[in-house]
Amino acid sequence: MKRLFLATLMLSLAQISCSKKEEAPKEKPPVADNTSYEPDAFPTVKPANPDEPVATDGISVGKSLVEGADCLSCHKIDAKLVGPSYQDVAAKYTDADIDHLATKIIDGGKGVWGEIPMTPHAGLSKENAQKMVKYILSLKK
């Protein structure tokens, strides 16, 4: 009985070790010019619609940042979800509040729009949070 158990165990281990596939080494994508490729040197934000021109005021970048983050799980443009709609936020605040709202995005908050807290986004830079706020304020009715 012990021999049958050991034989079964050995076969199982042999199958596991033989079924592992080695991953192919990751290749660097081709580069159009003669500069070296450093993937993390210049992080970029890809627009949701690649054909959409990127505005110099950061609104298109802000829109892409909002769409790429977890914001849309709690906010909608024109209707309250968990948090206020972006149009309601835009109606309440002005461009003078950009720094304040960017800080709220990074630090989180509670009480202004109800008791449900907004989760902090500590990994977000102040500059990107400001771009997100500019996009939200651009949705003013």
PDB file of C-alpha atoms in Angstrom:
ATOM      1  CA  MET A   1       0.000   0.000   0.000  1.00  0.00           C
ATOM      2  CA  LYS A   2       2.860   2.352   0.870  1.00  0.00           C
ATOM      3  CA  ARG A   3       4.534   1.579  -2.455  1.00  0.00           C
ATOM      4  CA  LEU A   4       1.322   2.401  -4.376  1.00  0.00           C
ATOM      5  CA  PHE A   5       1.000   5.691  -2.492  1.00  0.00           C
ATOM      6  CA  LEU A   6       4.652   6.596  -3.104  1.00  0.00           C
ATOM      7  CA  ALA A   7       4.425   5.666  -6.771  1.00  0.00           C
ATOM      8  CA  THR A   8       1.324   7.852  -7.216  1.00  0.00           C
ATOM      9  CA  LEU A   9       3.009  10.719  -5.398  1.00  0.00           C
ATOM     10  CA  MET A  10       6.136  10.443  -7.540  1.00  0.00           C
ATOM     11  CA  LEU A  11       4.075  10.446 -10.763  1.00  0.00           C
ATOM     12  CA  SER A  12       2.155  13.508  -9.616  1.00  0.00           C
ATOM     13  CA  LEU A  13       5.348  15.382  -8.824  1.00  0.00           C
ATOM     14  CA  ALA A  14       6.855  14.368 -12.152  1.00  0.00           C
ATOM     15  CA  GLN A  15       3.835  15.742 -14.011  1.00  0.00           C
ATOM     16  CA  ILE A  16       3.975  19.022 -12.139  1.00  0.00           C
ATOM     17  CA  SER A  17       7.667  19.560 -12.754  1.00  0.00           C
ATOM     18  CA  CYS A  18       7.386  18.575 -16.441  1.00  0.00           C
ATOM     19  CA  SER A  19       4.378  20.777 -17.097  1.00  0.00           C
ATOM     20  CA  LYS A  20       6.087  24.046 -16.127  1.00  0.00           C
ATOM     21  CA  LYS A  21       6.758  26.265 -19.092  1.00  0.00           C
ATOM     22  CA  GLU A  22       9.552  28.735 -19.023  1.00  0.00           C
ATOM     23  CA  GLU A  23       8.522  32.267 -19.823  1.00  0.00           C
ATOM     24  CA  ALA A  24      10.138  33.799 -22.854  1.00  0.00           C
ATOM     25  CA  PRO A  25      12.287  36.787 -21.996  1.00  0.00           C
ATOM     26  CA  LYS A  26      10.414  40.038 -22.438  1.00  0.00           C
ATOM     27  CA  GLU A  27      11.627  42.012 -25.398  1.00  0.00           C
ATOM     28  CA  LYS A  28      11.827  45.734 -25.518  1.00  0.00           C
ATOM     29  CA  PRO A  29       9.389  47.306 -27.980  1.00  0.00           C
ATOM     30  CA  PRO A  30      10.967  48.807 -31.070  1.00  0.00           C
ATOM     31  CA  VAL A  31      11.918  52.452 -30.821  1.00  0.00           C
ATOM     32  CA  ALA A  32      11.321  54.770 -33.770  1.00  0.00           C
ATOM     33  CA  ASP A  33      14.439  56.869 -33.280  1.00  0.00           C
ATOM     34  CA  ASN A  34      17.936  56.139 -32.067  1.00  0.00           C
ATOM     35  CA  THR A  35      17.296  56.952 -28.401  1.00  0.00           C
ATOM     36  CA  SER A  36      17.541  54.256 -25.780  1.00  0.00           C
ATOM     37  CA  TYR A  37      14.353  52.792 -24.389  1.00  0.00           C
ATOM     38  CA  GLU A  38      13.703  53.233 -20.688  1.00  0.00           C
ATOM     39  CA  PRO A  39      10.104  52.214 -19.970  1.00  0.00           C
ATOM     40  CA  ASP A  40       9.728  53.956 -16.610  1.00  0.00           C
ATOM     41  CA  ALA A  41      11.740  57.076 -17.378  1.00  0.00           C
ATOM     42  CA  PHE A  42       8.787  59.037 -18.762  1.00  0.00           C
ATOM     43  CA  PRO A  43       5.441  57.675 -17.587  1.00  0.00           C
ATOM     44  CA  THR A  44       2.689  58.752 -19.941  1.00  0.00           C
ATOM     45  CA  VAL A  45      -1.055  59.007 -19.804  1.00  0.00           C
ATOM     46  CA  LYS A  46      -2.801  57.498 -22.768  1.00  0.00           C
ATOM     47  CA  PRO A  47      -5.959  59.336 -23.822  1.00  0.00           C
ATOM     48  CA  ALA A  48      -9.148  57.256 -23.727  1.00  0.00           C
ATOM     49  CA  ASN A  49      -9.653  58.122 -27.395  1.00  0.00           C
ATOM     50  CA  PRO A  50      -6.286  58.207 -29.207  1.00  0.00           C
ATOM     51  CA  ASP A  51      -7.763  60.385 -31.980  1.00  0.00           C
ATOM     52  CA  GLU A  52      -8.796  63.040 -29.471  1.00  0.00           C
ATOM     53  CA  PRO A  53      -6.317  65.931 -29.393  1.00  0.00           C
ATOM     54  CA  VAL A  54      -4.670  66.548 -26.052  1.00  0.00           C
ATOM     55  CA  ALA A  55      -5.479  70.050 -24.830  1.00  0.00           C
ATOM     56  CA  THR A  56      -2.655  72.165 -23.514  1.00  0.00           C
ATOM     57  CA  ASP A  57      -4.714  73.083 -20.451  1.00  0.00           C
ATOM     58  CA  GLY A  58      -4.643  69.493 -19.204  1.00  0.00           C
ATOM     59  CA  ILE A  59      -8.382  68.839 -19.532  1.00  0.00           C
ATOM     60  CA  SER A  60      -7.955  65.876 -21.894  1.00  0.00           C
ATOM     61  CA  VAL A  61      -5.172  64.498 -19.727  1.00  0.00           C
ATOM     62  CA  GLY A  62      -7.393  64.994 -16.669  1.00  0.00           C
ATOM     63  CA  LYS A  63     -10.195  63.090 -18.365  1.00  0.00           C
ATOM     64  CA  SER A  64      -7.823  60.212 -19.149  1.00  0.00           C
ATOM     65  CA  LEU A  65      -6.587  60.179 -15.556  1.00  0.00           C
ATOM     66  CA  VAL A  66     -10.156  60.047 -14.224  1.00  0.00           C
ATOM     67  CA  GLU A  67     -11.079  57.265 -16.636  1.00  0.00           C
ATOM     68  CA  GLY A  68      -7.931  55.313 -15.793  1.00  0.00           C
ATOM     69  CA  ALA A  69      -8.336  55.532 -12.019  1.00  0.00           C
ATOM     70  CA  ASP A  70     -11.056  54.128  -9.769  1.00  0.00           C
ATOM     71  CA  CYS A  71     -13.054  57.389  -9.813  1.00  0.00           C
ATOM     72  CA  LEU A  72     -15.876  56.115 -12.009  1.00  0.00           C
ATOM     73  CA  SER A  73     -16.739  53.390  -9.525  1.00  0.00           C
ATOM     74  CA  CYS A  74     -18.119  56.089  -7.187  1.00  0.00           C
ATOM     75  CA  HIS A  75     -18.807  59.079  -9.457  1.00  0.00           C
ATOM     76  CA  LYS A  76     -20.729  59.663 -12.670  1.00  0.00           C
ATOM     77  CA  ILE A  77     -20.673  62.741 -14.839  1.00  0.00           C
ATOM     78  CA  ASP A  78     -24.346  63.625 -14.563  1.00  0.00           C
ATOM     79  CA  ALA A  79     -25.835  61.536 -11.731  1.00  0.00           C
ATOM     80  CA  LYS A  80     -25.077  60.819  -8.080  1.00  0.00           C
ATOM     81  CA  LEU A  81     -23.681  57.355  -7.492  1.00  0.00           C
ATOM     82  CA  VAL A  82     -21.806  56.770  -4.222  1.00  0.00           C
ATOM     83  CA  GLY A  83     -20.365  60.262  -4.401  1.00  0.00           C
ATOM     84  CA  PRO A  84     -21.653  63.409  -6.092  1.00  0.00           C
ATOM     85  CA  SER A  85     -21.838  63.762  -9.863  1.00  0.00           C
ATOM     86  CA  TYR A  86     -18.997  65.645 -11.479  1.00  0.00           C
ATOM     87  CA  GLN A  87     -21.492  68.244 -12.702  1.00  0.00           C
ATOM     88  CA  ASP A  88     -22.629  68.848  -9.104  1.00  0.00           C
ATOM     89  CA  VAL A  89     -18.999  69.279  -8.026  1.00  0.00           C
ATOM     90  CA  ALA A  90     -18.399  71.679 -10.934  1.00  0.00           C
ATOM     91  CA  ALA A  91     -21.473  73.699  -9.969  1.00  0.00           C
ATOM     92  CA  LYS A  92     -20.276  74.055  -6.373  1.00  0.00           C
ATOM     93  CA  TYR A  93     -16.614  74.938  -6.980  1.00  0.00           C
ATOM     94  CA  THR A  94     -14.584  77.317  -9.154  1.00  0.00           C
ATOM     95  CA  ASP A  95     -11.051  77.423 -10.562  1.00  0.00           C
ATOM     96  CA  ALA A  96      -9.991  79.075  -7.298  1.00  0.00           C
ATOM     97  CA  ASP A  97     -10.652  75.725  -5.571  1.00  0.00           C
ATOM     98  CA  ILE A  98      -8.386  73.591  -7.792  1.00  0.00           C
ATOM     99  CA  ASP A  99      -5.624  73.189  -5.187  1.00  0.00           C
ATOM    100  CA  HIS A 100      -8.145  72.470  -2.411  1.00  0.00           C
ATOM    101  CA  LEU A 101      -9.959  69.817  -4.467  1.00  0.00           C
ATOM    102  CA  ALA A 102      -6.692  68.233  -5.628  1.00  0.00           C
ATOM    103  CA  THR A 103      -5.700  67.865  -1.976  1.00  0.00           C
ATOM    104  CA  LYS A 104      -9.105  66.283  -1.216  1.00  0.00           C
ATOM    105  CA  ILE A 105      -8.560  63.735  -3.991  1.00  0.00           C
ATOM    106  CA  ILE A 106      -5.144  62.811  -2.603  1.00  0.00           C
ATOM    107  CA  ASP A 107      -6.068  62.861   1.120  1.00  0.00           C
ATOM    108  CA  GLY A 108      -9.699  61.723   0.870  1.00  0.00           C
ATOM    109  CA  GLY A 109     -12.471  63.329   2.817  1.00  0.00           C
ATOM    110  CA  LYS A 110     -15.861  63.045   4.447  1.00  0.00           C
ATOM    111  CA  GLY A 111     -18.792  65.231   5.334  1.00  0.00           C
ATOM    112  CA  VAL A 112     -19.064  67.719   2.464  1.00  0.00           C
ATOM    113  CA  TRP A 113     -21.311  65.484   0.337  1.00  0.00           C
ATOM    114  CA  GLY A 114     -22.586  63.141   3.058  1.00  0.00           C
ATOM    115  CA  GLU A 115     -21.274  60.612   5.514  1.00  0.00           C
ATOM    116  CA  ILE A 116     -19.743  58.180   3.015  1.00  0.00           C
ATOM    117  CA  PRO A 117     -16.010  58.981   2.915  1.00  0.00           C
ATOM    118  CA  MET A 118     -14.033  59.425  -0.270  1.00  0.00           C
ATOM    119  CA  THR A 119     -11.059  57.099  -0.234  1.00  0.00           C
ATOM    120  CA  PRO A 120      -7.627  58.729  -0.359  1.00  0.00           C
ATOM    121  CA  HIS A 121      -5.478  58.422  -3.465  1.00  0.00           C
ATOM    122  CA  ALA A 122      -2.092  58.926  -1.835  1.00  0.00           C
ATOM    123  CA  GLY A 123      -0.138  57.637  -4.834  1.00  0.00           C
ATOM    124  CA  LEU A 124      -1.476  60.391  -7.064  1.00  0.00           C
ATOM    125  CA  SER A 125       0.723  63.428  -7.666  1.00  0.00           C
ATOM    126  CA  LYS A 126      -0.614  66.902  -6.901  1.00  0.00           C
ATOM    127  CA  GLU A 127      -0.110  67.861 -10.554  1.00  0.00           C
ATOM    128  CA  ASN A 128      -2.202  64.948 -11.844  1.00  0.00           C
ATOM    129  CA  ALA A 129      -4.895  65.573  -9.216  1.00  0.00           C
ATOM    130  CA  GLN A 130      -5.069  69.202 -10.409  1.00  0.00           C
ATOM    131  CA  LYS A 131      -5.524  68.018 -14.005  1.00  0.00           C
ATOM    132  CA  MET A 132      -8.349  65.766 -12.862  1.00  0.00           C
ATOM    133  CA  VAL A 133     -10.009  68.686 -11.049  1.00  0.00           C
ATOM    134  CA  LYS A 134      -9.684  70.910 -14.138  1.00  0.00           C
ATOM    135  CA  TYR A 135     -11.449  68.240 -16.188  1.00  0.00           C
ATOM    136  CA  ILE A 136     -14.219  67.899 -13.578  1.00  0.00           C
ATOM    137  CA  LEU A 137     -14.704  71.675 -13.415  1.00  0.00           C
ATOM    138  CA  SER A 138     -14.917  71.786 -17.220  1.00  0.00           C
ATOM    139  CA  LEU A 139     -18.160  69.773 -16.930  1.00  0.00           C
ATOM    140  CA  LYS A 140     -20.011  72.751 -15.466  1.00  0.00           C
ATOM    141  CA  LYS A 141     -23.495  72.961 -17.004  1.00  0.00           C
TER     142      LYS A 141
END
